[in-house]
């Protein structure tokens, strides 16, 4: 399994970015997929995730109403549309896959991450 994120960059507060994650190595429609982020000096935190393609998407409280995650099973991609960005959203963003989701997440594959920097 390989995951490759793209779409990060530098944006002003209030702006938008769209991250994409291209997945390969298996069919992911029945896998959980999600996004995480890690800011300097902080632990990696959950941003958004869904248990399978078409499943209910859960968001961290800090991004609800601003971020939207979507999955394209045909293309094996997962995206994260980020609007109304804030400086506190600055972090390295990672996509992840859980190939054995059974009621709770146990992420077993990770991408290399993409940097998102939001200037004030």
PDB file of C-alpha atoms in Angstrom:
ATOM      1  CA  UNK A   1       0.000   0.000   0.000  1.00  0.00           C
ATOM      2  CA  UNK A   2       1.274   3.444  -0.914  1.00  0.00           C
ATOM      3  CA  UNK A   3      -0.257   6.795  -0.090  1.00  0.00           C
ATOM      4  CA  UNK A   4       0.883  10.054  -1.657  1.00  0.00           C
ATOM      5  CA  UNK A   5      -0.440  13.417  -0.505  1.00  0.00           C
ATOM      6  CA  UNK A   6      -0.379  16.584  -2.568  1.00  0.00           C
ATOM      7  CA  UNK A   7      -1.859  20.062  -2.556  1.00  0.00           C
ATOM      8  CA  UNK A   8      -0.206  21.622   0.460  1.00  0.00           C
ATOM      9  CA  UNK A   9       1.257  25.099   0.412  1.00  0.00           C
ATOM     10  CA  UNK A  10       1.210  28.580   1.880  1.00  0.00           C
ATOM     11  CA  UNK A  11      -2.084  30.432   2.150  1.00  0.00           C
ATOM     12  CA  UNK A  12      -3.337  33.497   3.986  1.00  0.00           C
ATOM     13  CA  UNK A  13      -5.801  33.194   6.822  1.00  0.00           C
ATOM     14  CA  UNK A  14      -9.313  32.896   5.471  1.00  0.00           C
ATOM     15  CA  UNK A  15      -8.123  31.195   2.314  1.00  0.00           C
ATOM     16  CA  UNK A  16      -8.644  27.688   1.009  1.00  0.00           C
ATOM     17  CA  UNK A  17      -6.593  24.679  -0.001  1.00  0.00           C
ATOM     18  CA  UNK A  18      -7.504  21.272  -1.327  1.00  0.00           C
ATOM     19  CA  UNK A  19      -5.385  18.296  -0.371  1.00  0.00           C
ATOM     20  CA  UNK A  20      -5.439  15.044  -2.285  1.00  0.00           C
ATOM     21  CA  UNK A  21      -4.170  11.593  -1.431  1.00  0.00           C
ATOM     22  CA  UNK A  22      -3.578   9.018  -4.136  1.00  0.00           C
ATOM     23  CA  UNK A  23      -3.720   5.460  -2.830  1.00  0.00           C
ATOM     24  CA  UNK A  24      -2.366   2.375  -4.551  1.00  0.00           C
ATOM     25  CA  UNK A  25      -1.725  -1.257  -3.822  1.00  0.00           C
ATOM     26  CA  UNK A  26      -5.224  -2.515  -3.114  1.00  0.00           C
ATOM     27  CA  UNK A  27      -8.886  -1.630  -3.495  1.00  0.00           C
ATOM     28  CA  UNK A  28      -9.757   0.851  -0.775  1.00  0.00           C
ATOM     29  CA  UNK A  29     -13.525   1.086  -1.059  1.00  0.00           C
ATOM     30  CA  UNK A  30     -13.975  -1.139   2.006  1.00  0.00           C
ATOM     31  CA  UNK A  31     -11.101   0.393   3.962  1.00  0.00           C
ATOM     32  CA  UNK A  32     -11.267   3.246   6.383  1.00  0.00           C
ATOM     33  CA  UNK A  33      -9.478   6.344   5.139  1.00  0.00           C
ATOM     34  CA  UNK A  34      -8.717   9.522   6.951  1.00  0.00           C
ATOM     35  CA  UNK A  35      -6.694  12.674   7.416  1.00  0.00           C
ATOM     36  CA  UNK A  36      -4.457  13.641  10.298  1.00  0.00           C
ATOM     37  CA  UNK A  37      -2.206  16.589  11.006  1.00  0.00           C
ATOM     38  CA  UNK A  38       0.801  17.328  13.136  1.00  0.00           C
ATOM     39  CA  UNK A  39       1.882  20.807  14.102  1.00  0.00           C
ATOM     40  CA  UNK A  40       5.425  21.553  15.326  1.00  0.00           C
ATOM     41  CA  UNK A  41       5.892  20.378  18.893  1.00  0.00           C
ATOM     42  CA  UNK A  42       2.471  18.744  19.017  1.00  0.00           C
ATOM     43  CA  UNK A  43       1.156  15.222  18.692  1.00  0.00           C
ATOM     44  CA  UNK A  44      -0.466  13.994  15.525  1.00  0.00           C
ATOM     45  CA  UNK A  45      -4.212  14.595  15.667  1.00  0.00           C
ATOM     46  CA  UNK A  46      -7.226  13.231  13.845  1.00  0.00           C
ATOM     47  CA  UNK A  47      -8.839  15.596  11.331  1.00  0.00           C
ATOM     48  CA  UNK A  48     -11.417  13.565   9.427  1.00  0.00           C
ATOM     49  CA  UNK A  49     -12.187   9.959   8.557  1.00  0.00           C
ATOM     50  CA  UNK A  50     -14.718   7.529   7.151  1.00  0.00           C
ATOM     51  CA  UNK A  51     -14.967   3.789   7.821  1.00  0.00           C
ATOM     52  CA  UNK A  52     -15.545   2.890   4.143  1.00  0.00           C
ATOM     53  CA  UNK A  53     -16.404   4.563   0.891  1.00  0.00           C
ATOM     54  CA  UNK A  54     -19.822   6.130   1.339  1.00  0.00           C
ATOM     55  CA  UNK A  55     -19.686   5.748   5.083  1.00  0.00           C
ATOM     56  CA  UNK A  56     -20.395   8.533   7.528  1.00  0.00           C
ATOM     57  CA  UNK A  57     -17.516  11.002   7.765  1.00  0.00           C
ATOM     58  CA  UNK A  58     -16.450  12.167  11.180  1.00  0.00           C
ATOM     59  CA  UNK A  59     -14.599  15.429  11.753  1.00  0.00           C
ATOM     60  CA  UNK A  60     -12.568  16.861  14.575  1.00  0.00           C
ATOM     61  CA  UNK A  61     -14.443  19.636  16.346  1.00  0.00           C
ATOM     62  CA  UNK A  62     -11.713  22.093  15.382  1.00  0.00           C
ATOM     63  CA  UNK A  63     -12.431  21.700  11.652  1.00  0.00           C
ATOM     64  CA  UNK A  64     -16.189  21.052  11.549  1.00  0.00           C
ATOM     65  CA  UNK A  65     -17.945  23.354   9.130  1.00  0.00           C
ATOM     66  CA  UNK A  66     -14.669  24.381   7.478  1.00  0.00           C
ATOM     67  CA  UNK A  67     -13.148  21.139   6.152  1.00  0.00           C
ATOM     68  CA  UNK A  68     -14.818  18.590   3.897  1.00  0.00           C
ATOM     69  CA  UNK A  69     -13.448  15.145   3.206  1.00  0.00           C
ATOM     70  CA  UNK A  70     -14.437  13.196   0.121  1.00  0.00           C
ATOM     71  CA  UNK A  71     -13.523   9.861  -1.399  1.00  0.00           C
ATOM     72  CA  UNK A  72     -13.445   8.703  -5.005  1.00  0.00           C
ATOM     73  CA  UNK A  73     -13.409   4.915  -5.039  1.00  0.00           C
ATOM     74  CA  UNK A  74     -12.984   4.704  -8.798  1.00  0.00           C
ATOM     75  CA  UNK A  75      -9.782   6.736  -8.605  1.00  0.00           C
ATOM     76  CA  UNK A  76      -8.628   5.462  -5.205  1.00  0.00           C
ATOM     77  CA  UNK A  77      -8.281   8.989  -3.937  1.00  0.00           C
ATOM     78  CA  UNK A  78      -9.313  10.853  -0.830  1.00  0.00           C
ATOM     79  CA  UNK A  79      -9.442  14.636  -0.673  1.00  0.00           C
ATOM     80  CA  UNK A  80      -9.690  17.267   2.003  1.00  0.00           C
ATOM     81  CA  UNK A  81     -11.179  20.626   1.061  1.00  0.00           C
ATOM     82  CA  UNK A  82     -10.084  23.183   3.628  1.00  0.00           C
ATOM     83  CA  UNK A  83     -11.869  26.528   3.771  1.00  0.00           C
ATOM     84  CA  UNK A  84     -11.653  29.478   6.137  1.00  0.00           C
ATOM     85  CA  UNK A  85      -8.172  28.440   7.093  1.00  0.00           C
ATOM     86  CA  UNK A  86      -6.682  29.714  10.330  1.00  0.00           C
ATOM     87  CA  UNK A  87      -3.052  30.038  11.424  1.00  0.00           C
ATOM     88  CA  UNK A  88      -3.687  27.214  13.912  1.00  0.00           C
ATOM     89  CA  UNK A  89      -4.374  24.908  10.963  1.00  0.00           C
ATOM     90  CA  UNK A  90      -0.672  25.100  10.096  1.00  0.00           C
ATOM     91  CA  UNK A  91       0.689  21.555  10.187  1.00  0.00           C
ATOM     92  CA  UNK A  92       1.900  18.637   8.142  1.00  0.00           C
ATOM     93  CA  UNK A  93      -1.171  16.809   6.884  1.00  0.00           C
ATOM     94  CA  UNK A  94      -1.166  13.040   6.442  1.00  0.00           C
ATOM     95  CA  UNK A  95      -3.606  10.638   4.889  1.00  0.00           C
ATOM     96  CA  UNK A  96      -4.004   7.206   6.392  1.00  0.00           C
ATOM     97  CA  UNK A  97      -5.690   3.889   5.735  1.00  0.00           C
ATOM     98  CA  UNK A  98      -7.127   1.317   8.123  1.00  0.00           C
ATOM     99  CA  UNK A  99      -7.451  -1.985   6.268  1.00  0.00           C
ATOM    100  CA  UNK A 100      -9.135  -3.801   9.156  1.00  0.00           C
ATOM    101  CA  UNK A 101     -11.741  -1.396  10.450  1.00  0.00           C
ATOM    102  CA  UNK A 102     -14.022  -3.185  12.911  1.00  0.00           C
ATOM    103  CA  UNK A 103     -15.918  -0.555  14.824  1.00  0.00           C
ATOM    104  CA  UNK A 104     -12.874   1.509  15.735  1.00  0.00           C
ATOM    105  CA  UNK A 105      -9.906   2.870  13.841  1.00  0.00           C
ATOM    106  CA  UNK A 106      -6.446   1.261  13.828  1.00  0.00           C
ATOM    107  CA  UNK A 107      -4.578   3.125  11.135  1.00  0.00           C
ATOM    108  CA  UNK A 108      -1.936   0.907   9.551  1.00  0.00           C
ATOM    109  CA  UNK A 109      -0.719   2.811   6.499  1.00  0.00           C
ATOM    110  CA  UNK A 110       0.409   6.431   6.297  1.00  0.00           C
ATOM    111  CA  UNK A 111       1.518   8.835   3.626  1.00  0.00           C
ATOM    112  CA  UNK A 112       4.603  11.025   3.873  1.00  0.00           C
ATOM    113  CA  UNK A 113       2.619  14.167   4.538  1.00  0.00           C
ATOM    114  CA  UNK A 114       2.196  17.564   2.924  1.00  0.00           C
ATOM    115  CA  UNK A 115       2.918  20.895   4.581  1.00  0.00           C
ATOM    116  CA  UNK A 116       0.131  23.419   5.031  1.00  0.00           C
ATOM    117  CA  UNK A 117       1.120  26.858   6.284  1.00  0.00           C
ATOM    118  CA  UNK A 118      -1.486  29.518   7.047  1.00  0.00           C
ATOM    119  CA  UNK A 119      -0.180  33.041   7.512  1.00  0.00           C
ATOM    120  CA  UNK A 120      -1.984  35.613   9.619  1.00  0.00           C
TER     121      UNK A 120
END
